[in-house]
Coordinates of N, CA and C in Angstrom, one line a residue:
Chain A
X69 N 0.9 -1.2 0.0 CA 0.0 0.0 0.0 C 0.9 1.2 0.0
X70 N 0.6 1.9 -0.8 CA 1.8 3.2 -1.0 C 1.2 4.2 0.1
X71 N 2.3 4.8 0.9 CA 2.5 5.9 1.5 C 1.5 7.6 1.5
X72 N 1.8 8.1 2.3 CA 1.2 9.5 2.1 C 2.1 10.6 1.0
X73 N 2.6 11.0 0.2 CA 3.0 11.4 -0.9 C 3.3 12.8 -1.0
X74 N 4.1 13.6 -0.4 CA 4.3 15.1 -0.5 C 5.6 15.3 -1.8
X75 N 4.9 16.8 -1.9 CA 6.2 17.2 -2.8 C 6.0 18.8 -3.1
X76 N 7.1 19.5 -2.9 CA 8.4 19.1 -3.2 C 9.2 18.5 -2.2
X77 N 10.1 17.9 -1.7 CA 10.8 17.1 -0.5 C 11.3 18.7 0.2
X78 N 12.1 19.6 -0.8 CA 12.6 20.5 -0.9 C 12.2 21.8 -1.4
X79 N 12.4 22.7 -0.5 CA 11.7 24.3 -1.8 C 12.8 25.2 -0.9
X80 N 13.6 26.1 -2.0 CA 14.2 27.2 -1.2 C 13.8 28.8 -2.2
X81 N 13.2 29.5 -1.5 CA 12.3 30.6 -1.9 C 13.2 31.3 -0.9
X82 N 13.1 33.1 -2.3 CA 13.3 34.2 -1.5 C 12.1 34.3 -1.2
X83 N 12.0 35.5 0.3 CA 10.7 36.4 0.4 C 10.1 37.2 0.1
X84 N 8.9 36.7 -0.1 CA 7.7 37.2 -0.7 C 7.5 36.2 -2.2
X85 N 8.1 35.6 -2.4 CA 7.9 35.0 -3.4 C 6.5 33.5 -3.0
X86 N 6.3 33.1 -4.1 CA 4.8 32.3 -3.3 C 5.4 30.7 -3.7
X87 N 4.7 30.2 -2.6 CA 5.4 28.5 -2.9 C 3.8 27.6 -2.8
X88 N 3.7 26.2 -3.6 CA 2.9 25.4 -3.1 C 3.8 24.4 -2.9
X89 N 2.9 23.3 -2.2 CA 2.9 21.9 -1.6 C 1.9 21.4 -2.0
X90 N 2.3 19.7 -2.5 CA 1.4 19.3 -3.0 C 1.2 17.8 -2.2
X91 N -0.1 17.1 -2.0 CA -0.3 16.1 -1.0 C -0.9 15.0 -1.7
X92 N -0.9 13.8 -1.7 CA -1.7 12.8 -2.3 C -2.0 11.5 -0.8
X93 N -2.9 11.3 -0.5 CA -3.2 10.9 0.7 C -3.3 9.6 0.3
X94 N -3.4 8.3 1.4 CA -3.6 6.9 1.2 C -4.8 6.6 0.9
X95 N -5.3 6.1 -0.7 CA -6.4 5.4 -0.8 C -7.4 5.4 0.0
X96 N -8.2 5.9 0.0 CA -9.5 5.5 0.9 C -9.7 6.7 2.3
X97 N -8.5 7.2 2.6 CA -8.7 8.1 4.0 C -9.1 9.4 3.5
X98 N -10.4 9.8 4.1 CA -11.0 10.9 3.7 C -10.8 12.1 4.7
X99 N -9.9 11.6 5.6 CA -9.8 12.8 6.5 C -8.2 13.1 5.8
X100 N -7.9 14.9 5.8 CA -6.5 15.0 5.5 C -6.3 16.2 6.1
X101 N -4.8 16.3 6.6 CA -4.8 17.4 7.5 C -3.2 17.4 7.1
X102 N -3.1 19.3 7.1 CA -1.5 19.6 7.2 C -1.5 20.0 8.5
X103 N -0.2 19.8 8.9 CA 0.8 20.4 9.8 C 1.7 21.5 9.3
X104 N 2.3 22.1 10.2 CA 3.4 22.8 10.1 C 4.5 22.8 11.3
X105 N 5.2 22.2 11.5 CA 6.6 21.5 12.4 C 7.7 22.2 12.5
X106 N 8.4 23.0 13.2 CA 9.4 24.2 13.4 C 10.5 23.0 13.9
X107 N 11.7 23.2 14.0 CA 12.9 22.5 14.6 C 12.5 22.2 16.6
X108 N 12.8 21.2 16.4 CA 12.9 21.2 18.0 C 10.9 21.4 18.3
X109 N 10.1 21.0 17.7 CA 9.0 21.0 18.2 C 8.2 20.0 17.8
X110 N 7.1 19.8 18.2 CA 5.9 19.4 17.9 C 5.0 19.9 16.3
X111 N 4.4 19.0 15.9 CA 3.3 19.7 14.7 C 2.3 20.0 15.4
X112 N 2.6 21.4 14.6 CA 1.2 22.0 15.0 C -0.1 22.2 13.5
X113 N -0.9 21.8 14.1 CA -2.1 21.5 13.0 C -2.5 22.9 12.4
X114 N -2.8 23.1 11.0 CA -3.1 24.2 9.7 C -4.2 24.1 9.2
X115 N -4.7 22.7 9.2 CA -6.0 22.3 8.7 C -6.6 20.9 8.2
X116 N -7.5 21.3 8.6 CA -8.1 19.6 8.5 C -9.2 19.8 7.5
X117 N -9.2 18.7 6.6 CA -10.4 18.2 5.8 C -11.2 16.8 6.0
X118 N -11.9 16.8 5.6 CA -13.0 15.9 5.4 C -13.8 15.8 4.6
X119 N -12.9 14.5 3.8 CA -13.6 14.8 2.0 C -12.9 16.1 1.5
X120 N -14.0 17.0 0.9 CA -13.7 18.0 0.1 C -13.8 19.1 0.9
X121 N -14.7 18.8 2.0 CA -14.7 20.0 3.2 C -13.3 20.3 4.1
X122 N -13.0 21.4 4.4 CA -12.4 22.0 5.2 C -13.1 22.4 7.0
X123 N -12.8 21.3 7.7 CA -13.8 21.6 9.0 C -13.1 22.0 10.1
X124 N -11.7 21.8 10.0 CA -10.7 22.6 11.2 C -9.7 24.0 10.3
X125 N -10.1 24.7 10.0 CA -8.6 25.6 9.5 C -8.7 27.2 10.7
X126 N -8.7 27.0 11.7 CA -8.8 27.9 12.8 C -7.5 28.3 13.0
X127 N -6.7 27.2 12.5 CA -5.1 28.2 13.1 C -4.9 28.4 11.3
X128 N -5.2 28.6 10.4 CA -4.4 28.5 9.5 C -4.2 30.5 9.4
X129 N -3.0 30.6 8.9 CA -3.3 32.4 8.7 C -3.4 32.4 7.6
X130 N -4.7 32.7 7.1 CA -5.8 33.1 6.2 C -5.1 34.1 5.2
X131 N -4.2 35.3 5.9 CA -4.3 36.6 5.4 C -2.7 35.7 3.8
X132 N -2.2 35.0 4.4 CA -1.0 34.7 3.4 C -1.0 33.4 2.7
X133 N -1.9 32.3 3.8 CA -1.8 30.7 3.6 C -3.3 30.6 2.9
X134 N -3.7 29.1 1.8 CA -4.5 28.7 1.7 C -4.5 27.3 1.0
X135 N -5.2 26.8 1.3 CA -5.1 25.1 0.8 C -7.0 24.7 0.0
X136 N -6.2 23.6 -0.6 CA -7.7 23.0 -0.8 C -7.8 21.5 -1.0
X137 N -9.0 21.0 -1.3 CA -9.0 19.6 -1.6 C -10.0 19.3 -2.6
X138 N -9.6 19.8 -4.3 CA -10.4 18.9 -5.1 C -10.7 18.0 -5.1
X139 N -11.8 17.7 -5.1 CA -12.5 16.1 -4.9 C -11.9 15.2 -4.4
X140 N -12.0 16.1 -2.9 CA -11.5 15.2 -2.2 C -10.6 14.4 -1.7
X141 N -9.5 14.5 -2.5 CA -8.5 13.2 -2.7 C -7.2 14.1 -2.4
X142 N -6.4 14.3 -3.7 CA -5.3 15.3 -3.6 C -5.5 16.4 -2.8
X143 N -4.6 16.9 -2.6 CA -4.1 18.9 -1.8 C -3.4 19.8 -1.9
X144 N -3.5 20.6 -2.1 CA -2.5 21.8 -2.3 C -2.7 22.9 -1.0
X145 N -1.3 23.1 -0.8 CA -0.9 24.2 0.9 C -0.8 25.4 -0.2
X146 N -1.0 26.3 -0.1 CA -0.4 27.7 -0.8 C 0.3 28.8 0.3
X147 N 1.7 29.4 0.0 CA 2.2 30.7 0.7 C 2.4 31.5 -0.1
X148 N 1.7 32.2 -0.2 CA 1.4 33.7 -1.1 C 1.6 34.8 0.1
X149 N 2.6 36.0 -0.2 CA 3.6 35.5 -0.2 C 4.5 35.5 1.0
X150 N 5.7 34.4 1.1 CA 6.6 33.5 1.8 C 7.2 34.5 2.8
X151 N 7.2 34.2 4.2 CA 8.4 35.3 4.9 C 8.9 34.5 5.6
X152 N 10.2 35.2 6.1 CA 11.3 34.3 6.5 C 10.9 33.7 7.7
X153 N 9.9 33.9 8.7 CA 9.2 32.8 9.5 C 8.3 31.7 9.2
X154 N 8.3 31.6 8.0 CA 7.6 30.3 7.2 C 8.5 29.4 7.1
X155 N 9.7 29.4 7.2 CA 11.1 28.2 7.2 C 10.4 26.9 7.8
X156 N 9.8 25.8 7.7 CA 9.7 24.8 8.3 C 9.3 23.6 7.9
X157 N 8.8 22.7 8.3 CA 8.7 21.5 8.1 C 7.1 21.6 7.5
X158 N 6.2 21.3 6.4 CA 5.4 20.9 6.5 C 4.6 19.6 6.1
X159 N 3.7 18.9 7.3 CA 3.5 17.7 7.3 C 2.1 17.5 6.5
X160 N 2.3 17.0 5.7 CA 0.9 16.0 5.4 C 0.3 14.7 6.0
X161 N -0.6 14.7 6.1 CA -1.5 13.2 7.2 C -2.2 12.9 6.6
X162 N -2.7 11.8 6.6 CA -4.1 11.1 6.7 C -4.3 10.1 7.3
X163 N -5.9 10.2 7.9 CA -6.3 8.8 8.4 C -8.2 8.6 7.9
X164 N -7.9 6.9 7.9 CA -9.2 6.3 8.0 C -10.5 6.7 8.7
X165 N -10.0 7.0 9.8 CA -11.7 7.6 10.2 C -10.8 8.8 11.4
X166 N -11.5 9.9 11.6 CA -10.7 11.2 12.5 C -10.6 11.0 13.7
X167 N -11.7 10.1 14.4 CA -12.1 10.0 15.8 C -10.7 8.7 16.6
X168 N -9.8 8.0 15.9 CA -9.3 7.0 15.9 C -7.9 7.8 16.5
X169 N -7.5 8.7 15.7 CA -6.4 9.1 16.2 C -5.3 8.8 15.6
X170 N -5.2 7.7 14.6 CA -3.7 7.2 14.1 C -3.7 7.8 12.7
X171 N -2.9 8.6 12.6 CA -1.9 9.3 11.2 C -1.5 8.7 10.9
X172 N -1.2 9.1 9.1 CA -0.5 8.0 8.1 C 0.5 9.5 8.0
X173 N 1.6 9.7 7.9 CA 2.6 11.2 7.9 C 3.1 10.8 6.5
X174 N 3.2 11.8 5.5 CA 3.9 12.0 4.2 C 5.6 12.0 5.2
X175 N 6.9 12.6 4.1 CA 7.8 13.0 4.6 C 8.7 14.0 5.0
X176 N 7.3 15.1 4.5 CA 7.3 16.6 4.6 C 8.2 16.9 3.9
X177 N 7.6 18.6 3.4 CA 8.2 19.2 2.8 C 8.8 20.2 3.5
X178 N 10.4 20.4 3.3 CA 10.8 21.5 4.1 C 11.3 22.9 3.1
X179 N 10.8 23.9 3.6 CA 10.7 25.4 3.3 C 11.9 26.0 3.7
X180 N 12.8 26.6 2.9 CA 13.7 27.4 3.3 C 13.1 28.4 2.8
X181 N 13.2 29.7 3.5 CA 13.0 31.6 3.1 C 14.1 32.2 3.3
X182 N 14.4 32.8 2.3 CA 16.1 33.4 2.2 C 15.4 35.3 2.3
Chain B
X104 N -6.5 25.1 30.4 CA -6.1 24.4 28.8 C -5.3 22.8 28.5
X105 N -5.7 22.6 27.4 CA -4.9 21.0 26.9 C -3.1 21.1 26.8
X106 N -2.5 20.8 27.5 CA -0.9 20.8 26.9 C -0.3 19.1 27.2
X107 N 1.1 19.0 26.5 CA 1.7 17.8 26.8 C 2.9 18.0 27.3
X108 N 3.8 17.8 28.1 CA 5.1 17.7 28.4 C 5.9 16.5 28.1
X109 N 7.0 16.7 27.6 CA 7.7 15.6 27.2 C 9.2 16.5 27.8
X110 N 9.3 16.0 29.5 CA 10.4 17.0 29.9 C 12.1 16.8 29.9
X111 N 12.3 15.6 28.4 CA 13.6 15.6 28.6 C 13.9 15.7 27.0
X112 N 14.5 16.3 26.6 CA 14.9 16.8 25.3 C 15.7 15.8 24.2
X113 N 16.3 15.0 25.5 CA 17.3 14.0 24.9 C 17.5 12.8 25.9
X114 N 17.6 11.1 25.8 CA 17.4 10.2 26.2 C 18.6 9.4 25.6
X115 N 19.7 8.9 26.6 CA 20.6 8.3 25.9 C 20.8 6.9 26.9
X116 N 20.6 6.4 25.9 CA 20.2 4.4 26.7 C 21.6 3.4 25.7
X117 N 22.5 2.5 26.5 CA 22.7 1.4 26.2 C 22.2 0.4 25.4
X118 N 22.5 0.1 23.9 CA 21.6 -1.0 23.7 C 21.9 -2.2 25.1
X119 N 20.6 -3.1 24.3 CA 20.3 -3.8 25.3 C 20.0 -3.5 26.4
X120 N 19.9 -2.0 26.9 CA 19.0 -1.4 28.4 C 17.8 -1.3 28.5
X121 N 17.3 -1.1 29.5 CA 15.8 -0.5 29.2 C 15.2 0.6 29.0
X122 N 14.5 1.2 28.3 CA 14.6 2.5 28.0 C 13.2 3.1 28.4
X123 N 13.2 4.5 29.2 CA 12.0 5.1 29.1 C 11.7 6.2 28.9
X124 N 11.1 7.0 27.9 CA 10.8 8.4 27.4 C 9.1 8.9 27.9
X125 N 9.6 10.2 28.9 CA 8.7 10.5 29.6 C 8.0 11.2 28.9
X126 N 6.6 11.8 29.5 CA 5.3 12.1 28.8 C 4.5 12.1 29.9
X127 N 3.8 13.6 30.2 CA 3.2 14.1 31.2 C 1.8 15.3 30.3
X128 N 0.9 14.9 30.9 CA -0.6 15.9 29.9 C -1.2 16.4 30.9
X129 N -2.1 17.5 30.3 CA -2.9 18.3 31.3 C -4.3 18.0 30.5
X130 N -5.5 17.9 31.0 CA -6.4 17.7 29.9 C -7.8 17.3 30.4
X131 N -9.1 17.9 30.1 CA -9.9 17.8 31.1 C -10.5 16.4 30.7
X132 N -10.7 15.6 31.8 CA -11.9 14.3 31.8 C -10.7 13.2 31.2
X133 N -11.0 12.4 30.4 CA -10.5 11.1 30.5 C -9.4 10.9 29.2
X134 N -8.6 11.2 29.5 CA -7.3 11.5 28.2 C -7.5 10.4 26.9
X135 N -7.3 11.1 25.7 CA -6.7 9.8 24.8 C -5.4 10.0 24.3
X136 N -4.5 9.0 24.7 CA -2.6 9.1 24.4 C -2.3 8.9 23.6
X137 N -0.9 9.0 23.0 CA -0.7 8.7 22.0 C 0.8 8.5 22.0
X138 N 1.7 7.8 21.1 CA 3.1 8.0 21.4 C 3.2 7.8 19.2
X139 N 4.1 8.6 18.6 CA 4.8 8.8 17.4 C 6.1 8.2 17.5
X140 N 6.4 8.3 16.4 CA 8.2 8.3 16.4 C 8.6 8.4 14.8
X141 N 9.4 9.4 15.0 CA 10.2 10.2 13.8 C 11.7 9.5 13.4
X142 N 11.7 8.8 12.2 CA 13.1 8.4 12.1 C 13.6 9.3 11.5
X143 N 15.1 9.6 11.2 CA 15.7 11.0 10.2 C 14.8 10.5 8.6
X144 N 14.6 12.2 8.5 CA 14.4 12.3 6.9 C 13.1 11.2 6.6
X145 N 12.5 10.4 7.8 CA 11.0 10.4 7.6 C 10.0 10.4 8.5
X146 N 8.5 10.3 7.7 CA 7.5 11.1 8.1 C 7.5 10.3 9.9
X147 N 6.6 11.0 10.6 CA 5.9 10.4 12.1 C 5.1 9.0 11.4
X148 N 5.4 8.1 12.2 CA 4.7 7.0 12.4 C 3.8 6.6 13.9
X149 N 2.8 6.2 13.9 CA 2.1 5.7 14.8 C 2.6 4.7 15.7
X150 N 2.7 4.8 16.9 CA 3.2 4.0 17.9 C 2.3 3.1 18.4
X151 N 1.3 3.7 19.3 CA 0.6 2.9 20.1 C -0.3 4.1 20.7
X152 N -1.1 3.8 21.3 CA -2.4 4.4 22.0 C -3.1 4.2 23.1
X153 N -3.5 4.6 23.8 CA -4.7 4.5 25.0 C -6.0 4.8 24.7
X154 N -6.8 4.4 24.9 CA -7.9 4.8 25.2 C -8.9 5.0 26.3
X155 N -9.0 3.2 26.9 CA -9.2 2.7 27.9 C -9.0 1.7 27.9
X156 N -9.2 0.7 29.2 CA -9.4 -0.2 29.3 C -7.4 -0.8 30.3
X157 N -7.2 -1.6 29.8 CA -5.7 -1.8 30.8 C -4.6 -0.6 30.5
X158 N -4.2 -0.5 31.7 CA -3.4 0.5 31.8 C -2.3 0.3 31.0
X159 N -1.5 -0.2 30.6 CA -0.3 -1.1 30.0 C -0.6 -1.3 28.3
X160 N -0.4 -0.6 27.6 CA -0.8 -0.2 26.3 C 0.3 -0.9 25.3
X161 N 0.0 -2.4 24.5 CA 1.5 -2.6 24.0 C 1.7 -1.9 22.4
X162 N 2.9 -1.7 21.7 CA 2.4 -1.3 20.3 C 3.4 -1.7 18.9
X163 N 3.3 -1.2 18.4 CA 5.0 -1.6 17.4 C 6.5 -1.6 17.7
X164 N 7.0 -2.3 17.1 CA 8.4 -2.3 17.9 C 8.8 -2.6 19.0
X165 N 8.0 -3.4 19.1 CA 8.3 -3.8 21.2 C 8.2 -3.1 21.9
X166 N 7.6 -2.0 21.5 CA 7.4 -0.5 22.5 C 6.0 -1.1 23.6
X167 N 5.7 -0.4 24.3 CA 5.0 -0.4 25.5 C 4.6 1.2 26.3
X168 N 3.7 1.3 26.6 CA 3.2 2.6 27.3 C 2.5 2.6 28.5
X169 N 2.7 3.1 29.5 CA 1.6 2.5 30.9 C 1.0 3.9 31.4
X170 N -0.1 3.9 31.2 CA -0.6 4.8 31.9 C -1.2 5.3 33.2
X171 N -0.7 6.7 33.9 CA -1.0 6.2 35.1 C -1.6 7.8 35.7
X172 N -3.1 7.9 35.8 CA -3.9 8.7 36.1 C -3.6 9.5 37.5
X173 N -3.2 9.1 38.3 CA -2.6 9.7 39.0 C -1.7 11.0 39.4
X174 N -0.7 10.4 38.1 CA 0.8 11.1 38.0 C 0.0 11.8 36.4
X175 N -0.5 11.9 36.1 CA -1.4 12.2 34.5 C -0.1 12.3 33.8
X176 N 0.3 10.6 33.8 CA 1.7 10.3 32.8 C 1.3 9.5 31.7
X177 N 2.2 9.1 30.7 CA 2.1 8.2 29.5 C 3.4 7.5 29.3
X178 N 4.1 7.5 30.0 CA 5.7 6.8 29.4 C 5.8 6.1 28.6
X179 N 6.9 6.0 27.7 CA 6.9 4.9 26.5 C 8.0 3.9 27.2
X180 N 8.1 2.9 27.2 CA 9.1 2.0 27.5 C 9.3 0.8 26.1
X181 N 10.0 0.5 26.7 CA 11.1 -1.0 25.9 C 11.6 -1.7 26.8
X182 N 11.5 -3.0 26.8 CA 12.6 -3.6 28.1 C 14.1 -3.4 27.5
X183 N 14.8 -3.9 26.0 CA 16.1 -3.8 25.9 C 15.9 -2.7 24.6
X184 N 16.7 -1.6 24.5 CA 17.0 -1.3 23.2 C 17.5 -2.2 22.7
X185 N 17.2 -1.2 21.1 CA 18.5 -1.4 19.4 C 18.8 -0.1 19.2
X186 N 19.6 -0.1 18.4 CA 20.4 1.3 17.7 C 19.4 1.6 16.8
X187 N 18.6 0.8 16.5 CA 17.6 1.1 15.3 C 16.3 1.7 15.7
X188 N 16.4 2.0 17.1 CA 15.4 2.5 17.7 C 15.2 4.0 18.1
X189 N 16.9 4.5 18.0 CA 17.5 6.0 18.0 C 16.4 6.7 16.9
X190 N 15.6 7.6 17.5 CA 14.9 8.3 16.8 C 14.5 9.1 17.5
X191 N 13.2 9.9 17.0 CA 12.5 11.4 17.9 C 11.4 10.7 18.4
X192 N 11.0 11.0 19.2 CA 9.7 10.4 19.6 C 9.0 11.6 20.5
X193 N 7.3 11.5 19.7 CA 6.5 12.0 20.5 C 5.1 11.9 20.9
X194 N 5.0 12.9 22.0 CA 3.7 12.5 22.8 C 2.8 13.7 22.7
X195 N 1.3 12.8 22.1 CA 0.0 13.9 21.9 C -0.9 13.1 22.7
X196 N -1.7 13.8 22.8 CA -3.2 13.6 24.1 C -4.3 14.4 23.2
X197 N -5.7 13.7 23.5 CA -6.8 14.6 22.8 C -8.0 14.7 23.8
X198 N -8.2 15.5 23.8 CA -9.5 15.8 24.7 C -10.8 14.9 24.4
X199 N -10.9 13.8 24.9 CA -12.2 13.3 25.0 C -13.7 14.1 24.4
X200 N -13.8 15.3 24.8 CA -14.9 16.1 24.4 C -14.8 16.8 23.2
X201 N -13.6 17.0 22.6 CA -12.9 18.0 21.2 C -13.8 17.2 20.3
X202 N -14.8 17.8 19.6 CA -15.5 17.8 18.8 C -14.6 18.2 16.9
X203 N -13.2 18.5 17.5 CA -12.9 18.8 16.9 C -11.3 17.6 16.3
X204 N -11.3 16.5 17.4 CA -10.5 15.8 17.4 C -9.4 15.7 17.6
X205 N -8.9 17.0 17.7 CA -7.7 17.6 17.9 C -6.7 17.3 18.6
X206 N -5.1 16.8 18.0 CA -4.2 16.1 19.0 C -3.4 17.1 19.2
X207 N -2.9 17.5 20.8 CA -1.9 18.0 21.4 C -0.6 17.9 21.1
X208 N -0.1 18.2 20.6 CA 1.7 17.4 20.4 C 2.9 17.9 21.6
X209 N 3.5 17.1 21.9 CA 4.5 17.1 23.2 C 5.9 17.8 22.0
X210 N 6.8 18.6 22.3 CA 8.1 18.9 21.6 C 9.0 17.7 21.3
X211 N 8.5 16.9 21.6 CA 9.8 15.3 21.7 C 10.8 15.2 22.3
X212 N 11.4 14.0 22.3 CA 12.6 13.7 22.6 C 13.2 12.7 21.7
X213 N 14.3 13.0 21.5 CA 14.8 12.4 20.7 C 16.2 11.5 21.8
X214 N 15.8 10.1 21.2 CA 16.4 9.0 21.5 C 17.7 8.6 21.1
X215 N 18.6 8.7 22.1 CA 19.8 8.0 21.2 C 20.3 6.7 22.0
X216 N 20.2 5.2 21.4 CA 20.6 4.8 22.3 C 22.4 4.1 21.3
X217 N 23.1 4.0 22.1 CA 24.6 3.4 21.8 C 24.7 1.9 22.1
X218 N 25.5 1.8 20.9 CA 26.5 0.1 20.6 C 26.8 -0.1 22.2

């Protein structure tokens, strides 16, 4: 069974310039949620889908970030545009049903801002 | 509010010792635990869980977690390391009532144990 699927592995962007990430989740899991993971910390959650709906993006900052989920399946993060505190890890997840609690984690893509 | 502590930054075990990486939550009503683990250069993998029922939670890798309400801990244990077990490891908790599902993530600790 193939993996959770991010890309680019790598992006190094000056600031202000705009970057995506792109996600392909495990067959079948309709729940998908990014992270965003700083050095030396925990992931912190950016948004959660369900299906094609978006039902958690409460931390996401709106004013520069946005994501979506065409039918449901694939994803796209967007940073329009990038500042030099955007540097980090970002994680893609999915799982089988939301209430379960076990993540399937891509390998993240990490953000340099120069 | 919901937080996790994971109060040692770094864990350095003998193979063949027994190893334990702490994990302490704040969180209202009946916790749900969680333990990850980060190898270099890949994604978090799922460890093991609580929910209810025995306190003593077994999971992949010969890992092990015991919970203990009391001390509102989650420790991960192993009775012997491997070197193949050096990795990051972390601890989330979710609020029972979070309608929203929402897992807490602990900063980690990352594991090193030696030949």
């Amino acid at each position: 069974e193939a993996g959770v699927v991010q890309s680019p592995r790598y992006k190094i962007i000056e600031k202000k310039q705009p970057v995506a990430f792109w996600c392909n989740p495990i067959s079948g899991h309709n729940t998908l949620y990014w992270y965003l993971q700083n050095l030396g910390q925990g992931p912190e959650l950016l948004i959660r889908y369900e299906n094609e709906e978006a039902v958690d993006d409460s931390q996401l900052p709106k004013d520069r970030f946005s994501a979506e989920r065409l039918k449901g399946v694939d994803s796209t993060l967007k940073i329009q545009p990038a500042e030099l505190g955007d540097s980090a890890v970002y994680l893609c997840a999915s799982s089988y049903r939301t209430s379960s609690g076990e993540l399937f984690f891509g390998e993240g893509s990490r953000l340099t801002v120069l | 509010a919901q937080s996790v502590a994971q109060p040692e930054d770094q864990v350095n075990v003998a193979e063949g010792n027994p190893l334990t990486v702490k994990c302490t939550y704040s969180v209202s009503g009946n916790p749900y635990l969680f333990w990850y683990v980060q190898y270099p250069n890949r994604g978090l993998q799922f460890l093991l869980k609580y929910i209810t029922g025995d306190n003593l939670v077994k999971g992949s890798y010969g890992f092990e977690a015991e919970f203990n309400k009391s001390q509102t801990s989650f420790h991960l244990k192993k009775p012997s390391a491997l070197v193949s077990d050096s990795a990051l490891y972390f601890c989330a908790v979710r609020a029972p009532m979070d309608s929203n599902y929402q897992l807490i993530w602990g900063a980690g600790t990352k594991l090193i144990i030696k030949p």
